[in-house]
PDB file of C-alpha atoms and ligand atoms in Angstrom:
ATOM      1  CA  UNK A 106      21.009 -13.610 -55.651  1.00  0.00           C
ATOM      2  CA  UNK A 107      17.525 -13.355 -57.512  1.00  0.00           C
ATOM      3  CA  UNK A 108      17.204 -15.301 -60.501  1.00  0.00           C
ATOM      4  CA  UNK A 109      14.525 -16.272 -63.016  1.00  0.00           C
ATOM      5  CA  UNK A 110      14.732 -19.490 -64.431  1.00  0.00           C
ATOM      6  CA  UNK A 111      12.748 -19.735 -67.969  1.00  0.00           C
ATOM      7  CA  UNK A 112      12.149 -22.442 -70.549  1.00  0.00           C
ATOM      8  CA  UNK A 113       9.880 -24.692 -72.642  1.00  0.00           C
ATOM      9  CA  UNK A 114       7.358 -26.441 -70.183  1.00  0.00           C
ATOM     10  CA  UNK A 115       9.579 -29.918 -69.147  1.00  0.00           C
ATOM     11  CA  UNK A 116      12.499 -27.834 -69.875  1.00  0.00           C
ATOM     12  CA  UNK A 117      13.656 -28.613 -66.056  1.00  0.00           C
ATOM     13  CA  UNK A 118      12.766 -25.571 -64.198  1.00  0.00           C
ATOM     14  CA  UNK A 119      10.868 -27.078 -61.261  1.00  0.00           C
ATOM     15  CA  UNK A 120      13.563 -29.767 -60.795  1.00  0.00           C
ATOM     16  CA  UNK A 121      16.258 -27.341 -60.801  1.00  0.00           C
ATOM     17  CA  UNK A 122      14.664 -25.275 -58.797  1.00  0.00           C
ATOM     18  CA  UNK A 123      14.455 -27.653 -55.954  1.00  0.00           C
ATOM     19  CA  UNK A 124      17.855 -28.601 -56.237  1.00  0.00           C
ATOM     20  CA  UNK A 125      18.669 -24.581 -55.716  1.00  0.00           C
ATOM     21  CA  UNK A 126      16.253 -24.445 -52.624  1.00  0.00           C
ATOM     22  CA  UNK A 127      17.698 -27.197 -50.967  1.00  0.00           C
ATOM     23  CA  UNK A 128      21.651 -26.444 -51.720  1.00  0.00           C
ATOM     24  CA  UNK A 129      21.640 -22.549 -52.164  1.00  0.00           C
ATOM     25  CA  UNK A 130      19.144 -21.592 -49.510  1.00  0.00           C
ATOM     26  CA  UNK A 131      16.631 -19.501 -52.268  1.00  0.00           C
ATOM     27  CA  UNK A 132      12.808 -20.113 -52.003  1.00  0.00           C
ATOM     28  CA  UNK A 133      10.837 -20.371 -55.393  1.00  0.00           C
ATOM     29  CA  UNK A 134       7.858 -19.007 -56.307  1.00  0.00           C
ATOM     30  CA  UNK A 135       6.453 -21.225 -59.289  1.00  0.00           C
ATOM     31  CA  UNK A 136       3.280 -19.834 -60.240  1.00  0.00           C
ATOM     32  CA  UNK A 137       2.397 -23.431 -61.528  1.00  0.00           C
ATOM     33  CA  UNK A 138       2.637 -24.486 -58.071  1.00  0.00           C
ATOM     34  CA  UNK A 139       0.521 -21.634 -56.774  1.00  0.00           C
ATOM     35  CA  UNK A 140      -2.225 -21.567 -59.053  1.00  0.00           C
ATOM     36  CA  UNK A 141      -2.241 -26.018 -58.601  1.00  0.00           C
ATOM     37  CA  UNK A 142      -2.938 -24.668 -54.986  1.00  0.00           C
ATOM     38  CA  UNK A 143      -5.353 -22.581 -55.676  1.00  0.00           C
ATOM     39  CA  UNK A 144      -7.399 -25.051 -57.474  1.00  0.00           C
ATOM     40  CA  UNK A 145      -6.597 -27.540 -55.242  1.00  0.00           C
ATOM     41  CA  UNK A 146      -8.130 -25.489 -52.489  1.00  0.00           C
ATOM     42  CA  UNK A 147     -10.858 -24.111 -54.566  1.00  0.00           C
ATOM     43  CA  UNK A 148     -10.458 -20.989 -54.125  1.00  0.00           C
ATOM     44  CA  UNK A 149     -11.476 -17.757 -56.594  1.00  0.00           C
ATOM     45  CA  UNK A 150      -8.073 -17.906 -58.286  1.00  0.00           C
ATOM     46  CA  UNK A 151      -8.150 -21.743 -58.951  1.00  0.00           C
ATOM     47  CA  UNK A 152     -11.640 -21.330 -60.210  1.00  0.00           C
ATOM     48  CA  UNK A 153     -10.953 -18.799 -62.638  1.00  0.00           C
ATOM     49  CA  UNK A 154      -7.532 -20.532 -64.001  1.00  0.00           C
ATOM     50  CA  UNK A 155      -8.385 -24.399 -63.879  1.00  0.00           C
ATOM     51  CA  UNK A 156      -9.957 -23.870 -67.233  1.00  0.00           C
ATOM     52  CA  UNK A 157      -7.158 -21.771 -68.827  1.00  0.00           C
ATOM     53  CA  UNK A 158      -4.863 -24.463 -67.277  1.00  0.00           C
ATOM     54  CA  UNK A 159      -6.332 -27.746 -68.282  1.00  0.00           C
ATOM     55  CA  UNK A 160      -7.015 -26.647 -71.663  1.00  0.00           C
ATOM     56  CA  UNK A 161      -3.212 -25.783 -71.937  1.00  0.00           C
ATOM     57  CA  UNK A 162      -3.487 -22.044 -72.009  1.00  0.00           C
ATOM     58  CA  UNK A 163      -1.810 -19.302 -70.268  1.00  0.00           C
ATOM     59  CA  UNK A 164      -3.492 -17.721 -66.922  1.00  0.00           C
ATOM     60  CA  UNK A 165      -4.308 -14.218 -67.496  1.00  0.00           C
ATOM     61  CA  UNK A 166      -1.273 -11.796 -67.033  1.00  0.00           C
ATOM     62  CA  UNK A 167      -3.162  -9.748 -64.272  1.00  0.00           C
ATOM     63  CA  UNK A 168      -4.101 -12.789 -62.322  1.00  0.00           C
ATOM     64  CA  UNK A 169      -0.748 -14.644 -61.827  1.00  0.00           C
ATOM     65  CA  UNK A 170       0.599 -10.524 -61.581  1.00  0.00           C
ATOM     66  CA  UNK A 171      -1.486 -10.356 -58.684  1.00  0.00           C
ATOM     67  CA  UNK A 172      -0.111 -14.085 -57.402  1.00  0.00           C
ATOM     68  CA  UNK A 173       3.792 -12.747 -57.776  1.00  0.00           C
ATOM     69  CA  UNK A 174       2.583  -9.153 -56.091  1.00  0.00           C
ATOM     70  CA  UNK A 175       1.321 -11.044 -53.170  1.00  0.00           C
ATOM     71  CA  UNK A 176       4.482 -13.348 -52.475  1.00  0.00           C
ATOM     72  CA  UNK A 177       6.688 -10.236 -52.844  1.00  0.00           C
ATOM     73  CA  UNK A 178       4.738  -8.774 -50.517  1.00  0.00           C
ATOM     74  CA  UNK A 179       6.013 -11.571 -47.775  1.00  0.00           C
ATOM     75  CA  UNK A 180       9.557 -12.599 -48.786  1.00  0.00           C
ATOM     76  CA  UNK A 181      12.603 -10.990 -50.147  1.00  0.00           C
ATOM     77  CA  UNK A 182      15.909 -11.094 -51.523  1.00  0.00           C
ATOM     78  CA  UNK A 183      16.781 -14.992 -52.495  1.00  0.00           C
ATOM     79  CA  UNK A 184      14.149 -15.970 -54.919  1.00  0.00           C
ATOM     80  CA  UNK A 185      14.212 -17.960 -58.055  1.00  0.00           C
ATOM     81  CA  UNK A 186      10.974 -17.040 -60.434  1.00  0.00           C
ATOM     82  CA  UNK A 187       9.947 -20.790 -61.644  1.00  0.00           C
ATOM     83  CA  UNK A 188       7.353 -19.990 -64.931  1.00  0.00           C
ATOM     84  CA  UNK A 189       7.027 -16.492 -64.237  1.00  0.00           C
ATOM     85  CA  UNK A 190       7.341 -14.354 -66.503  1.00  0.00           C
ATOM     86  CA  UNK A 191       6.120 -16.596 -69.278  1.00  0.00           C
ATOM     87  CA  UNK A 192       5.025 -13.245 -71.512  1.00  0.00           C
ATOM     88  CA  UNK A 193       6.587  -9.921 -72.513  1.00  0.00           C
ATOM     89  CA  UNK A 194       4.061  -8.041 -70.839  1.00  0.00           C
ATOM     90  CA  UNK A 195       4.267 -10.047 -67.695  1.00  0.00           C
ATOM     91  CA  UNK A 196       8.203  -9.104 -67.396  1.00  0.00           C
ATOM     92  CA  UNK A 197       7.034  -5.667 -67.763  1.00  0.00           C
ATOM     93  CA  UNK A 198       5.239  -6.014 -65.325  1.00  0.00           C
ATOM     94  CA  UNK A 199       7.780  -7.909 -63.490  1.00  0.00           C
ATOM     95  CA  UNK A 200       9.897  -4.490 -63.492  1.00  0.00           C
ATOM     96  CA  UNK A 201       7.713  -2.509 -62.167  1.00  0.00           C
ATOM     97  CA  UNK A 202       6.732  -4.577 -58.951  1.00  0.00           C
ATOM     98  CA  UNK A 203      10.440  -5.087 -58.511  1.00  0.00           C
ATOM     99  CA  UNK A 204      11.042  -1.491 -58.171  1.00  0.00           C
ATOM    100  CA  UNK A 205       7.970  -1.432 -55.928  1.00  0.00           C
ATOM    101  CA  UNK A 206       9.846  -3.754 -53.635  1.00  0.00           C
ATOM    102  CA  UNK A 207      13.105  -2.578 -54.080  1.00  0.00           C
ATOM    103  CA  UNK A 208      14.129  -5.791 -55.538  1.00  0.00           C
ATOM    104  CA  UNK A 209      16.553  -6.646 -58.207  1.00  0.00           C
ATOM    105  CA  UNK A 210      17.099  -9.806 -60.989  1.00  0.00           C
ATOM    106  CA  UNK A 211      20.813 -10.891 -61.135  1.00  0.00           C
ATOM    107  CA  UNK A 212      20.186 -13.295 -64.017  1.00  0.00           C
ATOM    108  CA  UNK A 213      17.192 -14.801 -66.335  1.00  0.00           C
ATOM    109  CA  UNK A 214      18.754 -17.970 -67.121  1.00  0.00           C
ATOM    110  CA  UNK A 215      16.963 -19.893 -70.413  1.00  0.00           C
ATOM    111  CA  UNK A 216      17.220 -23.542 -70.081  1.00  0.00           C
ATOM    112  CA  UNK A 217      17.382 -24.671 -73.694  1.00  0.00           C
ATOM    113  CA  UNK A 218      15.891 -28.324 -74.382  1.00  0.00           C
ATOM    114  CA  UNK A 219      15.117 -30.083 -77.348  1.00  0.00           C
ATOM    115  CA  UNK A 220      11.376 -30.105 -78.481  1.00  0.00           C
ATOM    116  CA  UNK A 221      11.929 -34.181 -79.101  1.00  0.00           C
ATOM    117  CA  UNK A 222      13.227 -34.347 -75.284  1.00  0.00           C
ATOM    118  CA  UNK A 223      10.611 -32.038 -73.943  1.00  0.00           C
ATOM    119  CA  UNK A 224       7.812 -34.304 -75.497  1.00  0.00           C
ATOM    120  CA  UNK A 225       9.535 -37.546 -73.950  1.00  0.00           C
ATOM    121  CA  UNK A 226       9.886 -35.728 -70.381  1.00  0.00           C
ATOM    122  CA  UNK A 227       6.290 -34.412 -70.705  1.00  0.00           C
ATOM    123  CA  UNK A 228       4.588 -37.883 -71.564  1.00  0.00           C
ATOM    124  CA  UNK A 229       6.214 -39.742 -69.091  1.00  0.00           C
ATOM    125  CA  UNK A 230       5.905 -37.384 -65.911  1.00  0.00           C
ATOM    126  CA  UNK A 231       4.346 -38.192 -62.943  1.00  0.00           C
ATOM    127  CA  UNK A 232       3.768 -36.403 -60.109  1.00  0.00           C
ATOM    128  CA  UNK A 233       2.781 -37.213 -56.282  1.00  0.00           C
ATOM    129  CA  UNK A 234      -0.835 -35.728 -55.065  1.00  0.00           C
ATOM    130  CA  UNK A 235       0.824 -35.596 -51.661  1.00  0.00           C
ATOM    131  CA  UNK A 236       4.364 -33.850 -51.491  1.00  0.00           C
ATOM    132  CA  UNK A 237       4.557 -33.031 -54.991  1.00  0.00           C
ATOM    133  CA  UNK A 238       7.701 -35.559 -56.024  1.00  0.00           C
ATOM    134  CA  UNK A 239       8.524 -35.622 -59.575  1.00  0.00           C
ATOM    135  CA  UNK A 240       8.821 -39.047 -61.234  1.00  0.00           C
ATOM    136  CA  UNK A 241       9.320 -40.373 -64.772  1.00  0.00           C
ATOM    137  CA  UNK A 242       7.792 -43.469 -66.065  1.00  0.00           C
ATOM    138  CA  UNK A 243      11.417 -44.947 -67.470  1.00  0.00           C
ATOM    139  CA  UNK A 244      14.046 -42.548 -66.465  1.00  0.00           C
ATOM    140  CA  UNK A 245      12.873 -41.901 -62.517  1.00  0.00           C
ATOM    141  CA  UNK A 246      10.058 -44.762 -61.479  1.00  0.00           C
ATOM    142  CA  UNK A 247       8.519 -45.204 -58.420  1.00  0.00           C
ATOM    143  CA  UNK A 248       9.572 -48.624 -56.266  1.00  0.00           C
ATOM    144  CA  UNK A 249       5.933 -49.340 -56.387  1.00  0.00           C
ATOM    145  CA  UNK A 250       3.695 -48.287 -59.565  1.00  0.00           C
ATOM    146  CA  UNK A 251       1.935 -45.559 -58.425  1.00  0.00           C
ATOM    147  CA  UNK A 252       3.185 -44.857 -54.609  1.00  0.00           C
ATOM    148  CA  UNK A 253       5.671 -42.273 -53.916  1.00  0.00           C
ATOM    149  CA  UNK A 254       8.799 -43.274 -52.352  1.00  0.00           C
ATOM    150  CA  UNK A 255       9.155 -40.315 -50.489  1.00  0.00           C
ATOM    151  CA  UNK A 256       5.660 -39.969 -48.462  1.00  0.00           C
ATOM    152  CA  UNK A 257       3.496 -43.376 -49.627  1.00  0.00           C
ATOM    153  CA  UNK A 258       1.326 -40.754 -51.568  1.00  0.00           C
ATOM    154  CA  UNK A 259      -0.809 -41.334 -54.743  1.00  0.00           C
ATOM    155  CA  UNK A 260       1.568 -41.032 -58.342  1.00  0.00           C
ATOM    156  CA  UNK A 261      -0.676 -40.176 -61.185  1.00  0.00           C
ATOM    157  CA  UNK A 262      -0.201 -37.696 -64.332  1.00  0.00           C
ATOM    158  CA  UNK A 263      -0.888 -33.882 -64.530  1.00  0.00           C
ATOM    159  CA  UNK A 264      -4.104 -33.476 -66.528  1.00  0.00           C
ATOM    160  CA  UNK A 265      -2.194 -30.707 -68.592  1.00  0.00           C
ATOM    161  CA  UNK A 266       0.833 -33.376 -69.149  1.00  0.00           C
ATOM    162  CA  UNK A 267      -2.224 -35.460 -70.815  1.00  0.00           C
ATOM    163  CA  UNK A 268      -1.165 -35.596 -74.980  1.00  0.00           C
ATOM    164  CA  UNK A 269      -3.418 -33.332 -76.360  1.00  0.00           C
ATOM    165  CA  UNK A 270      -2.772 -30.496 -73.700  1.00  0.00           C
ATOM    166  CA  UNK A 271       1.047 -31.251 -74.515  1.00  0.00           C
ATOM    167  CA  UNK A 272       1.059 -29.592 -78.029  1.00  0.00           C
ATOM    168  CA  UNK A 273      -0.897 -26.914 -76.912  1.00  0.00           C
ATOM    169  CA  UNK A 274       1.357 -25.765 -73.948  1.00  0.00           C
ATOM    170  CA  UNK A 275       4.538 -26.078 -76.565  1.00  0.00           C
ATOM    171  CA  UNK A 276       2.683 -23.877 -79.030  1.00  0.00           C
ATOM    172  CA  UNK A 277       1.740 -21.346 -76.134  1.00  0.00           C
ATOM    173  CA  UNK A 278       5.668 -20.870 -75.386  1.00  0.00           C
ATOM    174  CA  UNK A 279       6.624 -20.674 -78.413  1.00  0.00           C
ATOM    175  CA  UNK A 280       4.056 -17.858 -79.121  1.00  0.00           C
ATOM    176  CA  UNK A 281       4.452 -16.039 -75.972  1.00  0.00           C
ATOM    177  CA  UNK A 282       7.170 -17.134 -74.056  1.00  0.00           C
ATOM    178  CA  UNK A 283      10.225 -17.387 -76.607  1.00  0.00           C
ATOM    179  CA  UNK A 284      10.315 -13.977 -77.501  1.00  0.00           C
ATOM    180  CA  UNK A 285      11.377 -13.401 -73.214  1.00  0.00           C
ATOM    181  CA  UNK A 286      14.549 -14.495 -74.703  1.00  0.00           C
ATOM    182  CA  UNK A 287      15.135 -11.194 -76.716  1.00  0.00           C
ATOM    183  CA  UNK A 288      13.685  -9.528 -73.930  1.00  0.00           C
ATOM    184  CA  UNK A 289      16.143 -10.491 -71.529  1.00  0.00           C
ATOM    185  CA  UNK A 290      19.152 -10.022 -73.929  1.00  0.00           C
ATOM    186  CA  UNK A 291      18.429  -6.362 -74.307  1.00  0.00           C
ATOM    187  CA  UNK A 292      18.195  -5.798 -69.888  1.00  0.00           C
ATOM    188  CA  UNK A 293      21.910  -7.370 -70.065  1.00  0.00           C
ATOM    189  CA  UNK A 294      20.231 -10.408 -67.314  1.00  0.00           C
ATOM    190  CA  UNK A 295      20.719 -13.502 -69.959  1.00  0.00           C
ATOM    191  CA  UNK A 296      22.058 -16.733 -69.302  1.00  0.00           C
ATOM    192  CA  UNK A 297      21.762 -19.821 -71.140  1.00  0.00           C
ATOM    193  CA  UNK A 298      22.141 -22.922 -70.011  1.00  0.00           C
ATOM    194  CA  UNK A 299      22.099 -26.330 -71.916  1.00  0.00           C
ATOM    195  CA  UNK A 300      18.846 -28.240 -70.594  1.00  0.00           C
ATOM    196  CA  UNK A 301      19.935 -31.683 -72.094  1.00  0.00           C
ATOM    197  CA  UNK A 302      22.211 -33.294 -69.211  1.00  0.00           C
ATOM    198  CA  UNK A 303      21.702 -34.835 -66.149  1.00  0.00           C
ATOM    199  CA  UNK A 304      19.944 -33.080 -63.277  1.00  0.00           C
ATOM    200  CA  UNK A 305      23.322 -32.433 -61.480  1.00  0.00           C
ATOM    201  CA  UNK A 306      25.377 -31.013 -65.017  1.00  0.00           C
ATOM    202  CA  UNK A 307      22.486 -28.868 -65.425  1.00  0.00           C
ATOM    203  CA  UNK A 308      22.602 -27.797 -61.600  1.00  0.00           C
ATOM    204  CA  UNK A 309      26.808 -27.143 -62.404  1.00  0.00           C
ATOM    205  CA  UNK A 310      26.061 -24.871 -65.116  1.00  0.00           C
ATOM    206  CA  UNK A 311      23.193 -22.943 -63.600  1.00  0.00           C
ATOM    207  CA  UNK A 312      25.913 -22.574 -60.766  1.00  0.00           C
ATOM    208  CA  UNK A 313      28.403 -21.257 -63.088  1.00  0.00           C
ATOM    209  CA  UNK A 314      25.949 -18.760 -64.712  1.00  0.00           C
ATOM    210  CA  UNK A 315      25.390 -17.593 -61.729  1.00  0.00           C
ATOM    211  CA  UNK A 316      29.020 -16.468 -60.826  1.00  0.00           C
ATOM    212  CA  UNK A 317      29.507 -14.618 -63.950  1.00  0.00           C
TER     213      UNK A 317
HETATM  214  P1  AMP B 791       3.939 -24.981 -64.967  1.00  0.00           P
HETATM  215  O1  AMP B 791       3.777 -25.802 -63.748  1.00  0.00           O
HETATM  216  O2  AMP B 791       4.927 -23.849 -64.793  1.00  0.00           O
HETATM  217  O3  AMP B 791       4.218 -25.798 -66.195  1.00  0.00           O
HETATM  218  O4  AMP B 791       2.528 -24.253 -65.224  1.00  0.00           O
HETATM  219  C1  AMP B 791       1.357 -25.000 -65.452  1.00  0.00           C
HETATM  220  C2  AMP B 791       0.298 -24.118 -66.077  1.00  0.00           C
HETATM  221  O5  AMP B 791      -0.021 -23.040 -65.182  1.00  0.00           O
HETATM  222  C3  AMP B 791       0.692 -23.444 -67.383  1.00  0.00           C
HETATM  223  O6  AMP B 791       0.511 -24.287 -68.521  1.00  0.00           O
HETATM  224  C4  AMP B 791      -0.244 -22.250 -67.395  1.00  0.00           C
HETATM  225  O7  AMP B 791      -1.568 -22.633 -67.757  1.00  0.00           O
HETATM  226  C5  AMP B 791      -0.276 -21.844 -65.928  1.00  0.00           C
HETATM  227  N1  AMP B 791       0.788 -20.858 -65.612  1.00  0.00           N
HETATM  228  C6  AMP B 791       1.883 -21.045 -64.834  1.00  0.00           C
HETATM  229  N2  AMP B 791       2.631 -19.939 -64.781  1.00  0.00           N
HETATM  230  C7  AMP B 791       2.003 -19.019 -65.564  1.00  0.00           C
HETATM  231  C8  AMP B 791       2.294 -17.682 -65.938  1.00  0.00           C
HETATM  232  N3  AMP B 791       3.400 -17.047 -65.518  1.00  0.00           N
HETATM  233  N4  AMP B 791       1.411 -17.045 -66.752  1.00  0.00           N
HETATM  234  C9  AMP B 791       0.301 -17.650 -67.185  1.00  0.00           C
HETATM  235  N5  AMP B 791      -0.033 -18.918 -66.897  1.00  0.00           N
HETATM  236  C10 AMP B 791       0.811 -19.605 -66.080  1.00  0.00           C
END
């Protein structure tokens, strides 16, 4: 099974995808996570998207192309596409590598989330430097302010989950990214699931889209 999983940024794709790597055996390719490496590791890529990135923008197509080309390149069958495509012209070119590798998408599955609840999720997310742990300031805390509980790692905020980067990333998708979901009606692959429940409901009815 090769899925994409789509939606607003804090719409719940990262979590969900982690739930799916660790229960259903698929690996993920976010290309958040990727191009975070990148920077992190300063390399060409992160130097050329940090600024597209911080500012709340979207990387351009042909580099994060490139990113998807490359992991293609090493695995196979059993991937879930976390944030990519995020454009029209980036599931374009989405087809075409996929024929390249002889691959195939079973499902684009939207995960639909109110703006009001994005904004809340955004705010209040924090993230661990270290293993990359999700938290939330009220719904998913850390035991002690700041330290993960998982690896005794540093908590802070996402420079692009700062306010002012918020709005911009929610105006991005709904310029660019939205229109994926006409997109993926017309190739027959949509699925939408209802973002707005608890990790594990959501997790249910990703499951059940998946068996249809
Ligand atoms: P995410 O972790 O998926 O929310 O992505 C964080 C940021 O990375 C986005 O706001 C974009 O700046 C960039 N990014 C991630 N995926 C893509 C993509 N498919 N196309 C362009 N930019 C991307």
């Amino acid at each position: 099974m090769n899925l994409i999983l789509f939606g607003a940024p804090g719409a719940g794709k990262g979590t969900q995808s982690n739930l799916l790597v660790k229960r259903d055996q698929l690996h993920q390719i976010s290309t958040g996570d990727l191009l975070r490496s990148a920077i992190k590791n300063e390399s060409q890529l992160g130097l050329k998207a940090k600024g597209f990135i911080d500012k709340g923008e979207l990387v351009p197509d042909e580099l994060v192309i490139g990113m998807v080309k490359e992991v293609f390149a090493l695995h196979g069958n059993g991937f879930i596409l976390d944030g990519f495509p995020r454009t029209v012209n980036q599931a374009a070119a989405l087809e075409v590598l996929l024929k390249e590798f002889h691959l195939v998408v079973n499902k684009a599955i939207f995960l639909e989330v109110p703006y009001k609840t994005l904004l809340t999720r955004l705010s209040g997310r924090r993230v661990c430097k270290s293993c990359g742990t999700v938290y939330h300031i009220s719904s998913k805390p850390t035991s002690i302010e700041s330290v993960c509980d998982e690896c005794g790692g540093n908590v802070v905020q996402r420079n692009d989950d700062k306010e002012e980067v918020i709005a911009n990333r929610l105006k991005t998708y709904e310029e660019f990214t939205i229109p994926l979901k006409k997109y993926f009606k017309q190739t027959g692959q949509y699925a939408e699931v209802n973002g707005d429940q608890d990790e594990e409901s959501v997790y249910m009815s990703i499951k059940s889209s998946m068996n249809l």
